[in-house]
mmCIF file of C-alpha atoms in Angstrom:
data_model
loop_
_atom_site.group_PDB
_atom_site.id
_atom_site.type_symbol
_atom_site.label_atom_id
_atom_site.label_comp_id
_atom_site.label_asym_id
_atom_site.label_seq_id
_atom_site.Cartn_x
_atom_site.Cartn_y
_atom_site.Cartn_z
ATOM 1 C CA UNK A 152 68.533 19.252 -48.373
ATOM 2 C CA UNK A 153 69.671 21.362 -45.358
ATOM 3 C CA UNK A 154 66.052 22.352 -44.331
ATOM 4 C CA UNK A 155 64.579 18.753 -44.638
ATOM 5 C CA UNK A 156 67.317 17.394 -42.509
ATOM 6 C CA UNK A 157 66.231 19.624 -39.796
ATOM 7 C CA UNK A 158 62.925 18.770 -39.876
ATOM 8 C CA UNK A 159 64.178 14.992 -39.116
ATOM 9 C CA UNK A 160 66.112 16.237 -36.535
ATOM 10 C CA UNK A 161 62.861 17.853 -35.423
ATOM 11 C CA UNK A 162 60.537 14.661 -36.215
ATOM 12 C CA UNK A 163 63.167 12.666 -33.872
ATOM 13 C CA UNK A 164 62.480 15.022 -30.721
ATOM 14 C CA UNK A 165 58.920 14.932 -31.234
ATOM 15 C CA UNK A 166 59.080 10.715 -31.529
ATOM 16 C CA UNK A 167 61.494 10.997 -28.344
ATOM 17 C CA UNK A 168 58.642 13.260 -26.227
ATOM 18 C CA UNK A 169 55.854 11.060 -27.876
ATOM 19 C CA UNK A 170 57.828 8.242 -26.158
ATOM 20 C CA UNK A 171 58.132 10.227 -23.110
ATOM 21 C CA UNK A 172 54.175 10.490 -23.207
ATOM 22 C CA UNK A 173 53.589 6.659 -23.578
ATOM 23 C CA UNK A 174 55.936 5.764 -20.684
ATOM 24 C CA UNK A 175 53.996 8.029 -18.074
ATOM 25 C CA UNK A 176 50.907 6.560 -19.028
ATOM 26 C CA UNK A 177 52.186 3.260 -18.614
ATOM 27 C CA UNK A 178 53.319 3.834 -14.979
ATOM 28 C CA UNK A 179 50.073 5.898 -14.217
ATOM 29 C CA UNK A 180 47.891 2.598 -15.006
ATOM 30 C CA UNK A 181 50.288 0.144 -13.900
ATOM 31 C CA UNK A 182 50.000 2.101 -10.504
ATOM 32 C CA UNK A 183 46.674 1.952 -10.507
ATOM 33 C CA UNK A 184 46.516 -1.270 -11.006
ATOM 34 C CA UNK A 185 48.954 -2.112 -8.418
ATOM 35 C CA UNK A 186 46.892 -0.081 -5.649
ATOM 36 C CA UNK A 187 43.317 -1.334 -6.823
ATOM 37 C CA UNK A 188 43.823 -4.987 -7.645
ATOM 38 C CA UNK A 189 43.131 -4.559 -11.202
ATOM 39 C CA UNK A 190 44.119 -6.954 -13.295
ATOM 40 C CA UNK A 191 42.398 -5.117 -16.544
ATOM 41 C CA UNK A 192 44.786 -2.474 -16.462
ATOM 42 C CA UNK A 193 47.400 -4.463 -15.653
ATOM 43 C CA UNK A 194 46.764 -6.714 -18.755
ATOM 44 C CA UNK A 195 46.430 -3.210 -20.813
ATOM 45 C CA UNK A 196 50.038 -2.185 -19.781
ATOM 46 C CA UNK A 197 51.495 -5.022 -20.455
ATOM 47 C CA UNK A 198 50.142 -5.402 -23.828
ATOM 48 C CA UNK A 199 51.176 -1.685 -24.478
ATOM 49 C CA UNK A 200 54.695 -2.347 -23.837
ATOM 50 C CA UNK A 201 55.179 -3.498 -27.463
ATOM 51 C CA UNK A 202 54.381 0.004 -28.422
ATOM 52 C CA UNK A 203 57.449 1.536 -26.752
ATOM 53 C CA UNK A 204 59.834 -1.165 -27.396
ATOM 54 C CA UNK A 205 58.598 -0.788 -31.501
ATOM 55 C CA UNK A 206 59.144 2.959 -30.701
ATOM 56 C CA UNK A 207 62.661 2.734 -29.530
ATOM 57 C CA UNK A 208 63.275 0.788 -32.506
ATOM 58 C CA UNK A 209 62.166 3.848 -34.831
ATOM 59 C CA UNK A 210 64.035 6.313 -32.660
ATOM 60 C CA UNK A 211 67.283 4.716 -33.412
ATOM 61 C CA UNK A 212 66.931 3.861 -36.882
ATOM 62 C CA UNK A 213 65.886 7.669 -37.796
ATOM 63 C CA UNK A 214 69.176 8.370 -35.333
ATOM 64 C CA UNK A 215 71.189 5.908 -37.529
ATOM 65 C CA UNK A 216 69.841 6.636 -40.354
ATOM 66 C CA UNK A 217 71.035 10.688 -39.907
ATOM 67 C CA UNK A 218 74.494 9.542 -38.842
ATOM 68 C CA UNK A 219 74.734 7.789 -41.934
ATOM 69 C CA UNK A 220 73.813 10.184 -44.659
ATOM 70 C CA UNK A 221 74.063 13.660 -42.822
ATOM 71 C CA UNK A 222 77.036 13.371 -40.732
ATOM 72 C CA UNK A 223 76.630 16.064 -38.483
ATOM 73 C CA UNK A 224 78.365 17.540 -36.500
ATOM 74 C CA UNK A 225 78.742 19.704 -33.052
ATOM 75 C CA UNK A 226 74.793 20.575 -31.951
ATOM 76 C CA UNK A 227 73.515 18.545 -34.220
ATOM 77 C CA UNK A 228 75.827 15.475 -33.631
ATOM 78 C CA UNK A 229 75.114 15.860 -30.002
ATOM 79 C CA UNK A 230 71.342 15.226 -30.838
ATOM 80 C CA UNK A 231 71.287 12.706 -32.592
ATOM 81 C CA UNK A 232 73.460 10.717 -29.848
ATOM 82 C CA UNK A 233 71.036 12.153 -26.833
ATOM 83 C CA UNK A 234 68.301 10.692 -28.814
ATOM 84 C CA UNK A 235 69.761 7.234 -28.904
ATOM 85 C CA UNK A 236 70.479 7.022 -25.151
ATOM 86 C CA UNK A 237 67.025 8.894 -24.392
ATOM 87 C CA UNK A 238 65.200 6.246 -26.533
ATOM 88 C CA UNK A 239 67.207 3.809 -24.486
ATOM 89 C CA UNK A 240 66.675 5.077 -21.450
ATOM 90 C CA UNK A 241 62.910 5.939 -22.348
ATOM 91 C CA UNK A 242 62.166 1.739 -23.411
ATOM 92 C CA UNK A 243 63.833 0.542 -19.842
ATOM 93 C CA UNK A 244 61.262 3.079 -17.870
ATOM 94 C CA UNK A 245 58.663 1.329 -20.099
ATOM 95 C CA UNK A 246 60.339 -1.642 -19.036
ATOM 96 C CA UNK A 247 59.934 -0.963 -15.299
ATOM 97 C CA UNK A 248 56.273 0.204 -15.260
ATOM 98 C CA UNK A 249 55.884 -3.105 -17.133
ATOM 99 C CA UNK A 250 57.494 -5.314 -13.962
ATOM 100 C CA UNK A 251 54.967 -2.849 -11.781
ATOM 101 C CA UNK A 252 51.706 -4.646 -13.833
ATOM 102 C CA UNK A 253 53.342 -8.168 -13.907
ATOM 103 C CA UNK A 254 53.634 -8.042 -10.060
ATOM 104 C CA UNK A 255 50.255 -6.600 -10.046
ATOM 105 C CA UNK A 256 48.902 -9.488 -12.444
ATOM 106 C CA UNK A 257 51.077 -12.316 -10.705
ATOM 107 C CA UNK A 258 49.492 -12.007 -7.064
ATOM 108 C CA UNK A 259 45.825 -11.219 -8.299
ATOM 109 C CA UNK A 260 43.034 -11.344 -6.968
ATOM 110 C CA UNK A 261 45.301 -10.908 -3.998
ATOM 111 C CA UNK A 262 46.764 -7.142 -3.301
ATOM 112 C CA UNK A 263 50.814 -7.180 -3.990
ATOM 113 C CA UNK A 264 50.681 -4.577 -0.797
ATOM 114 C CA UNK A 265 49.934 -4.373 2.294
ATOM 115 C CA UNK A 266 47.662 -1.311 3.404
ATOM 116 C CA UNK A 267 50.771 0.189 5.672
ATOM 117 C CA UNK A 268 52.713 0.432 2.585
ATOM 118 C CA UNK A 269 50.254 1.897 0.030
ATOM 119 C CA UNK A 270 50.643 5.577 0.726
ATOM 120 C CA UNK A 271 54.683 5.141 -0.342
ATOM 121 C CA UNK A 272 53.742 3.993 -3.740
ATOM 122 C CA UNK A 273 50.643 5.898 -4.273
ATOM 123 C CA UNK A 274 53.436 8.726 -3.792
ATOM 124 C CA UNK A 275 55.946 7.205 -5.301
ATOM 125 C CA UNK A 276 53.599 6.466 -8.453
ATOM 126 C CA UNK A 277 53.116 9.933 -8.520
ATOM 127 C CA UNK A 278 56.813 11.653 -8.658
ATOM 128 C CA UNK A 279 57.294 9.076 -11.185
ATOM 129 C CA UNK A 280 54.360 10.052 -14.109
ATOM 130 C CA UNK A 281 55.489 13.795 -12.837
ATOM 131 C CA UNK A 282 58.706 13.323 -13.757
ATOM 132 C CA UNK A 283 57.864 11.599 -17.293
ATOM 133 C CA UNK A 284 55.698 14.144 -17.942
ATOM 134 C CA UNK A 285 58.070 16.935 -17.545
ATOM 135 C CA UNK A 286 61.172 14.793 -19.383
ATOM 136 C CA UNK A 287 58.362 15.137 -22.433
ATOM 137 C CA UNK A 288 58.732 18.801 -21.912
ATOM 138 C CA UNK A 289 62.015 18.833 -21.860
ATOM 139 C CA UNK A 290 62.934 17.237 -24.559
ATOM 140 C CA UNK A 291 60.687 19.751 -26.534
ATOM 141 C CA UNK A 292 61.878 23.057 -25.050
ATOM 142 C CA UNK A 293 65.623 22.034 -24.391
ATOM 143 C CA UNK A 294 64.994 24.340 -21.459
ATOM 144 C CA UNK A 295 68.162 23.438 -19.218
ATOM 145 C CA UNK A 296 66.839 24.996 -16.250
ATOM 146 C CA UNK A 297 63.903 22.572 -16.338
ATOM 147 C CA UNK A 298 65.977 19.420 -16.811
ATOM 148 C CA UNK A 299 67.731 20.456 -13.913
ATOM 149 C CA UNK A 300 64.839 20.974 -11.219
ATOM 150 C CA UNK A 301 64.056 17.186 -12.365
ATOM 151 C CA UNK A 302 66.416 16.316 -9.679
ATOM 152 C CA UNK A 303 64.451 17.498 -7.127
ATOM 153 C CA UNK A 304 61.882 15.055 -7.510
ATOM 154 C CA UNK A 305 64.376 12.257 -8.010
ATOM 155 C CA UNK A 306 65.293 12.919 -4.679
ATOM 156 C CA UNK A 307 61.966 12.870 -3.584
ATOM 157 C CA UNK A 308 61.598 9.153 -4.554
ATOM 158 C CA UNK A 309 65.194 8.252 -3.739
ATOM 159 C CA UNK A 310 64.453 9.239 -0.277
ATOM 160 C CA UNK A 311 61.024 7.457 -0.108
ATOM 161 C CA UNK A 312 62.767 4.355 -1.520
ATOM 162 C CA UNK A 313 65.086 4.263 1.332
ATOM 163 C CA UNK A 314 62.232 4.576 3.848
ATOM 164 C CA UNK A 315 60.644 1.261 2.374
ATOM 165 C CA UNK A 316 63.366 -0.346 3.874
ATOM 166 C CA UNK A 317 63.258 0.732 7.226
ATOM 167 C CA UNK A 318 59.601 -0.240 7.762
ATOM 168 C CA UNK A 319 60.115 -3.620 5.798
ATOM 169 C CA UNK A 320 63.178 -4.502 8.205
ATOM 170 C CA UNK A 321 61.398 -3.339 10.986
ATOM 171 C CA UNK A 322 61.335 -6.604 13.578
ATOM 172 C CA UNK A 323 57.549 -5.993 13.931
ATOM 173 C CA UNK A 324 57.126 -6.313 10.362
ATOM 174 C CA UNK A 325 53.996 -8.885 10.333
ATOM 175 C CA UNK A 326 53.425 -9.617 6.046
ATOM 176 C CA UNK A 327 56.570 -12.320 6.159
ATOM 177 C CA UNK A 328 59.426 -12.740 3.619
ATOM 178 C CA UNK A 329 57.662 -12.927 0.236
ATOM 179 C CA UNK A 330 55.502 -9.543 0.562
ATOM 180 C CA UNK A 331 58.817 -8.168 2.301
ATOM 181 C CA UNK A 332 60.849 -9.193 -1.240
ATOM 182 C CA UNK A 333 58.001 -7.767 -3.307
ATOM 183 C CA UNK A 334 57.481 -4.853 -1.689
ATOM 184 C CA UNK A 335 61.829 -4.130 -2.029
ATOM 185 C CA UNK A 336 61.720 -4.828 -5.950
ATOM 186 C CA UNK A 337 58.570 -2.650 -6.477
ATOM 187 C CA UNK A 338 60.412 -0.155 -4.625
ATOM 188 C CA UNK A 339 63.277 -0.602 -6.810
ATOM 189 C CA UNK A 340 60.990 0.004 -10.233
ATOM 190 C CA UNK A 341 59.714 3.151 -9.344
ATOM 191 C CA UNK A 342 63.227 4.224 -8.216
ATOM 192 C CA UNK A 343 64.779 3.356 -11.592
ATOM 193 C CA UNK A 344 62.339 4.546 -13.416
ATOM 194 C CA UNK A 345 62.927 7.891 -12.201
ATOM 195 C CA UNK A 346 66.329 7.546 -11.947
ATOM 196 C CA UNK A 347 66.015 7.113 -15.949
ATOM 197 C CA UNK A 348 63.809 10.117 -16.309
ATOM 198 C CA UNK A 349 66.655 12.065 -14.775
ATOM 199 C CA UNK A 350 69.173 10.361 -17.261
ATOM 200 C CA UNK A 351 66.994 11.866 -20.180
ATOM 201 C CA UNK A 352 67.227 15.035 -19.208
ATOM 202 C CA UNK A 353 71.053 15.381 -18.620
ATOM 203 C CA UNK A 354 71.167 14.267 -22.439
ATOM 204 C CA UNK A 355 69.018 17.275 -23.208
ATOM 205 C CA UNK A 356 71.655 19.762 -21.112
ATOM 206 C CA UNK A 357 74.496 17.708 -23.041
ATOM 207 C CA UNK A 358 72.696 18.713 -26.220
ATOM 208 C CA UNK A 359 72.711 22.287 -25.218
ATOM 209 C CA UNK A 360 75.577 22.873 -23.210
ATOM 210 C CA UNK A 361 77.915 19.950 -25.175
ATOM 211 C CA UNK A 362 78.545 19.097 -21.200
ATOM 212 C CA UNK A 363 77.382 16.265 -18.971
ATOM 213 C CA UNK A 364 75.909 17.023 -16.266
ATOM 214 C CA UNK A 365 76.717 14.139 -13.650
ATOM 215 C CA UNK A 366 76.152 10.475 -15.028
ATOM 216 C CA UNK A 367 72.882 8.651 -15.496
ATOM 217 C CA UNK A 368 71.826 5.111 -15.162
ATOM 218 C CA UNK A 369 72.200 3.925 -18.631
ATOM 219 C CA UNK A 370 74.459 1.701 -18.233
ATOM 220 C CA UNK A 371 73.208 -0.117 -15.082
ATOM 221 C CA UNK A 372 71.157 -2.994 -14.936
ATOM 222 C CA UNK A 373 67.422 -2.180 -14.286
#
């Protein structure tokens, strides 16, 4: 019975890792749709979001079953609780990729982004996808040192996000208020995506050490 229980814990971690792959791919495609004005890719991200929602529901159902039937303690209890919170953060990451895709669809066939800010979003997209893929590895390995390095890439996204404000607030900004609003919202989506990836990594540190390194964004709004 105990062996089967630990197999279930491993399966729970595998499901979370698979969710990380899903949201990484969603943001990769959403960014490509945004930059290349590709309606087909945007529609794909939008339709696939239900799969991320289903994956979260499956993870939570499995986690609550383990709590109810196995009464885990110590590290095992931390693993189950961390999985519940991580599944929520990963599902929100999927939602943020969805928001990017919806913005691309809403403005199609016109591009959402002016040429002057496209490089910033290409860079934020690369960092966001990298963070999600590294989150997958952290979930699999529970490598505390690797988990803590995610903060560095998150800082890079934060820096770009802050710089975007200086760009759109410039008195010579030529693209109007509606475009400035789009750029602001899209920048926020990428910044939050990165924050949630860091939150998942912090949960894995909590599993190993029993201490939460800092406070994640899981109680914030998207």
